[in-house]
CSV table of N, CA and C in Angstrom, one decimal:
chain,number,residue,atom,x,y,z
A,300,MET,N,176.0,99.7,-16.6
A,300,MET,CA,174.9,99.3,-15.8
A,300,MET,C,173.7,100.1,-16.2
A,301,ASP,N,172.5,99.5,-16.4
A,301,ASP,CA,171.3,100.1,-16.8
A,301,ASP,C,170.6,100.8,-15.6
A,302,PRO,N,170.0,101.9,-15.9
A,302,PRO,CA,169.2,102.5,-14.8
A,302,PRO,C,168.1,101.6,-14.2
A,303,LEU,N,167.9,101.6,-12.9
A,303,LEU,CA,166.9,100.8,-12.3
A,303,LEU,C,165.5,101.2,-12.7
A,304,ILE,N,165.3,102.6,-12.8
A,304,ILE,CA,164.0,103.1,-13.3
A,304,ILE,C,164.3,103.9,-14.6
A,305,ASN,N,163.5,103.7,-15.6
A,305,ASN,CA,163.8,104.5,-16.8
A,305,ASN,C,162.5,104.8,-17.6
A,306,LEU,N,162.5,105.7,-18.4
A,306,LEU,CA,161.3,106.2,-19.1
A,306,LEU,C,160.7,105.1,-20.0
A,307,ARG,N,161.6,104.4,-20.7
A,307,ARG,CA,161.1,103.3,-21.6
A,307,ARG,C,160.1,102.3,-20.8
A,308,ASP,N,160.6,101.9,-19.7
A,308,ASP,CA,159.8,100.9,-18.9
A,308,ASP,C,158.5,101.6,-18.3
A,309,ALA,N,158.7,102.9,-17.9
A,309,ALA,CA,157.5,103.6,-17.4
A,309,ALA,C,156.4,103.8,-18.4
A,310,LEU,N,156.9,104.1,-19.7
A,310,LEU,CA,155.9,104.3,-20.7
A,310,LEU,C,155.2,102.9,-21.1
A,311,ALA,N,155.9,101.8,-21.0
A,311,ALA,CA,155.3,100.5,-21.2
A,311,ALA,C,154.3,100.1,-20.2
A,312,GLN,N,154.6,100.5,-18.9
A,312,GLN,CA,153.7,100.2,-17.8
A,312,GLN,C,152.5,101.1,-17.7
A,313,HIS,N,152.6,102.3,-18.3
A,313,HIS,CA,151.6,103.3,-18.2
A,313,HIS,C,151.3,103.9,-19.6
A,314,PRO,N,150.8,103.1,-20.5
A,314,PRO,CA,150.5,103.7,-21.9
A,314,PRO,C,149.4,104.7,-21.8
A,315,GLY,N,149.5,105.6,-22.7
A,315,GLY,CA,148.5,106.6,-22.8
A,315,GLY,C,149.2,108.0,-23.0
A,316,PRO,N,148.4,109.0,-23.0
A,316,PRO,CA,148.9,110.4,-23.2
A,316,PRO,C,149.8,110.8,-22.0
A,317,GLY,N,150.8,111.6,-22.4
A,317,GLY,CA,151.6,112.2,-21.3
A,317,GLY,C,152.8,111.4,-20.9
A,318,VAL,N,153.7,112.0,-20.2
A,318,VAL,CA,154.9,111.4,-19.7
A,318,VAL,C,154.6,110.9,-18.2
A,319,PRO,N,154.7,109.6,-17.9
A,319,PRO,CA,154.4,109.2,-16.6
A,319,PRO,C,155.4,109.7,-15.5
A,320,SER,N,154.9,109.8,-14.3
A,320,SER,CA,155.7,110.2,-13.2
A,320,SER,C,156.7,109.0,-12.8
A,321,PRO,N,157.9,109.4,-12.4
A,321,PRO,CA,158.9,108.4,-12.0
A,321,PRO,C,158.7,107.9,-10.6
A,322,CYS,N,157.7,108.4,-9.9
A,322,CYS,CA,157.4,108.0,-8.5
A,322,CYS,C,157.2,106.5,-8.5
A,323,VAL,N,157.9,105.8,-7.5
A,323,VAL,CA,157.7,104.4,-7.3
A,323,VAL,C,157.2,104.1,-5.9
A,324,SER,N,156.7,105.2,-5.2
A,324,SER,CA,156.2,105.1,-3.9
A,324,SER,C,157.2,104.6,-2.8
A,325,ILE,N,158.4,105.0,-3.0
A,325,ILE,CA,159.5,104.7,-2.0
A,325,ILE,C,160.0,106.1,-1.8
A,326,CYS,N,159.4,106.9,-0.9
A,326,CYS,CA,159.7,108.3,-0.7
A,326,CYS,C,160.6,108.4,0.5
A,327,GLU,N,161.9,108.4,0.3
A,327,GLU,CA,162.9,108.5,1.3
A,327,GLU,C,164.0,109.4,0.9
A,328,LEU,N,164.3,110.4,1.7
A,328,LEU,CA,165.3,111.4,1.3
A,328,LEU,C,166.7,110.9,1.5
A,329,ASP,N,167.5,111.0,0.4
A,329,ASP,CA,168.9,110.7,0.5
A,329,ASP,C,169.6,112.1,0.9
A,330,GLU,N,169.9,112.2,2.1
A,330,GLU,CA,170.5,113.5,2.6
A,330,GLU,C,171.8,113.8,1.9
A,331,GLN,N,172.6,112.8,1.6
A,331,GLN,CA,173.9,113.1,1.0
A,331,GLN,C,173.8,113.7,-0.4
A,332,HIS,N,172.8,113.2,-1.2
A,332,HIS,CA,172.6,113.7,-2.6
A,332,HIS,C,171.4,114.6,-2.7
A,333,GLY,N,170.6,114.8,-1.7
A,333,GLY,CA,169.5,115.8,-1.7
A,333,GLY,C,168.4,115.4,-2.6
A,334,GLY,N,168.1,114.1,-2.7
A,334,GLY,CA,167.0,113.7,-3.6
A,334,GLY,C,166.3,112.5,-3.0
A,335,CYS,N,165.3,112.0,-3.7
A,335,CYS,CA,164.6,110.8,-3.3
A,335,CYS,C,165.3,109.5,-3.7
A,336,LYS,N,165.4,108.6,-2.7
A,336,LYS,CA,166.0,107.3,-3.0
A,336,LYS,C,165.2,106.4,-3.9
A,337,GLY,N,163.9,106.7,-4.0
A,337,GLY,CA,163.1,105.8,-4.8
A,337,GLY,C,163.0,106.2,-6.3
A,338,CYS,N,162.8,107.5,-6.5
A,338,CYS,CA,162.6,108.0,-7.9
A,338,CYS,C,163.8,108.8,-8.4
A,339,TYR,N,164.8,109.1,-7.6
A,339,TYR,CA,166.0,109.8,-8.0
A,339,TYR,C,165.8,111.2,-8.4
A,340,ARG,N,164.6,111.8,-8.1
A,340,ARG,CA,164.4,113.2,-8.4
A,340,ARG,C,164.9,114.0,-7.2
A,341,THR,N,165.2,115.3,-7.5
A,341,THR,CA,165.6,116.2,-6.5
A,341,THR,C,164.2,116.7,-5.9
A,342,LEU,N,164.3,117.3,-4.7
A,342,LEU,CA,163.1,117.9,-4.1
A,342,LEU,C,162.5,118.9,-5.0
A,343,HIS,N,163.3,119.7,-5.7
A,343,HIS,CA,162.7,120.7,-6.7
A,343,HIS,C,162.0,120.0,-7.8
A,344,GLU,N,162.6,119.0,-8.4
A,344,GLU,CA,161.9,118.2,-9.5
A,344,GLU,C,160.6,117.6,-9.0
A,345,ILE,N,160.5,117.1,-7.8
A,345,ILE,CA,159.3,116.6,-7.3
A,345,ILE,C,158.2,117.7,-7.1
A,346,SER,N,158.7,118.8,-6.6
A,346,SER,CA,157.7,119.9,-6.3
A,346,SER,C,157.1,120.5,-7.6
A,347,VAL,N,157.9,120.5,-8.7
A,347,VAL,CA,157.4,121.2,-9.9
A,347,VAL,C,156.8,120.2,-10.9
A,348,TRP,N,156.9,118.9,-10.7
A,348,TRP,CA,156.6,117.9,-11.7
A,348,TRP,C,155.2,118.2,-12.4
A,349,SER,N,154.2,118.5,-11.6
A,349,SER,CA,152.9,118.6,-12.2
A,349,SER,C,152.7,119.9,-13.0
A,350,GLN,N,153.7,120.8,-12.9
A,350,GLN,CA,153.7,122.0,-13.7
A,350,GLN,C,154.5,121.9,-15.0
A,351,LEU,N,155.2,120.9,-15.1
A,351,LEU,CA,156.1,120.7,-16.3
A,351,LEU,C,155.3,120.2,-17.5
A,352,ASP,N,155.8,120.6,-18.7
A,352,ASP,CA,155.2,120.1,-19.9
A,352,ASP,C,155.9,118.8,-20.2
A,353,ASP,N,155.5,118.0,-21.2
A,353,ASP,CA,156.0,116.7,-21.5
A,353,ASP,C,157.5,116.8,-21.9
A,354,ALA,N,157.9,117.8,-22.6
A,354,ALA,CA,159.4,117.9,-23.0
A,354,ALA,C,160.2,118.1,-21.7
A,355,GLU,N,159.7,118.9,-20.8
A,355,GLU,CA,160.5,119.1,-19.5
A,355,GLU,C,160.5,117.9,-18.7
A,356,LYS,N,159.4,117.1,-18.7
A,356,LYS,CA,159.4,115.9,-17.9
A,356,LYS,C,160.3,114.9,-18.5
A,357,ARG,N,160.5,114.8,-19.8
A,357,ARG,CA,161.5,114.0,-20.5
A,357,ARG,C,162.9,114.4,-20.1
A,358,GLU,N,163.1,115.7,-19.9
A,358,GLU,CA,164.4,116.1,-19.4
A,358,GLU,C,164.7,115.6,-18.0
A,359,VAL,N,163.7,115.7,-17.2
A,359,VAL,CA,163.8,115.2,-15.8
A,359,VAL,C,164.2,113.7,-15.9
A,360,TRP,N,163.4,112.9,-16.7
A,360,TRP,CA,163.7,111.5,-16.8
A,360,TRP,C,165.2,111.3,-17.3
A,361,ALA,N,165.7,112.1,-18.2
A,361,ALA,CA,167.1,111.9,-18.6
A,361,ALA,C,168.0,112.1,-17.5
A,362,ARG,N,167.8,113.1,-16.6
A,362,ARG,CA,168.6,113.3,-15.5
A,362,ARG,C,168.5,112.2,-14.5
A,363,ILE,N,167.3,111.6,-14.3
A,363,ILE,CA,167.1,110.5,-13.4
A,363,ILE,C,167.9,109.3,-13.8
A,364,GLU,N,167.9,109.0,-15.1
A,364,GLU,CA,168.6,107.9,-15.6
A,364,GLU,C,170.1,108.1,-15.5
A,365,ALA,N,170.6,109.3,-15.7
A,365,ALA,CA,172.0,109.6,-15.6
A,365,ALA,C,172.4,109.5,-14.1
A,366,ARG,N,171.6,109.9,-13.2
A,366,ARG,CA,172.0,109.9,-11.8
A,366,ARG,C,172.2,108.4,-11.3
A,367,GLN,N,171.4,107.5,-11.9
A,367,GLN,CA,171.5,106.1,-11.5
A,367,GLN,C,172.8,105.4,-12.0
A,368,ILE,N,173.4,105.9,-13.0
A,368,ILE,CA,174.6,105.3,-13.6
A,368,ILE,C,175.9,106.1,-13.2
A,369,GLU,N,175.7,107.2,-12.6
A,369,GLU,CA,176.9,108.0,-12.2
A,369,GLU,C,177.6,107.3,-11.1
A,370,PRO,N,178.9,107.2,-11.1
A,370,PRO,CA,179.6,106.6,-10.0
A,370,PRO,C,179.4,107.3,-8.7
A,371,ALA,N,179.3,106.6,-7.6
A,371,ALA,CA,179.1,107.2,-6.3
A,371,ALA,C,180.3,108.0,-5.9
A,372,ALA,N,180.1,109.2,-5.3
A,372,ALA,CA,181.2,110.1,-4.9
A,372,ALA,C,181.8,109.6,-3.7
């Protein structure tokens, strides 16, 4: 199963310098997993996003994509 949101599509939709935010404006906390149901980031990843460099943002994107394909516990 492919991730619902992924860096490849985000880069295609937002060309230009820098790594785009994974925010999809569906900000709802998943209390079971401790992250956002829309962008799959943890609260920590959301709070530090603007302070990360592009390499770190790509690491967050990799975790986001992995979270979407992990089997539900």
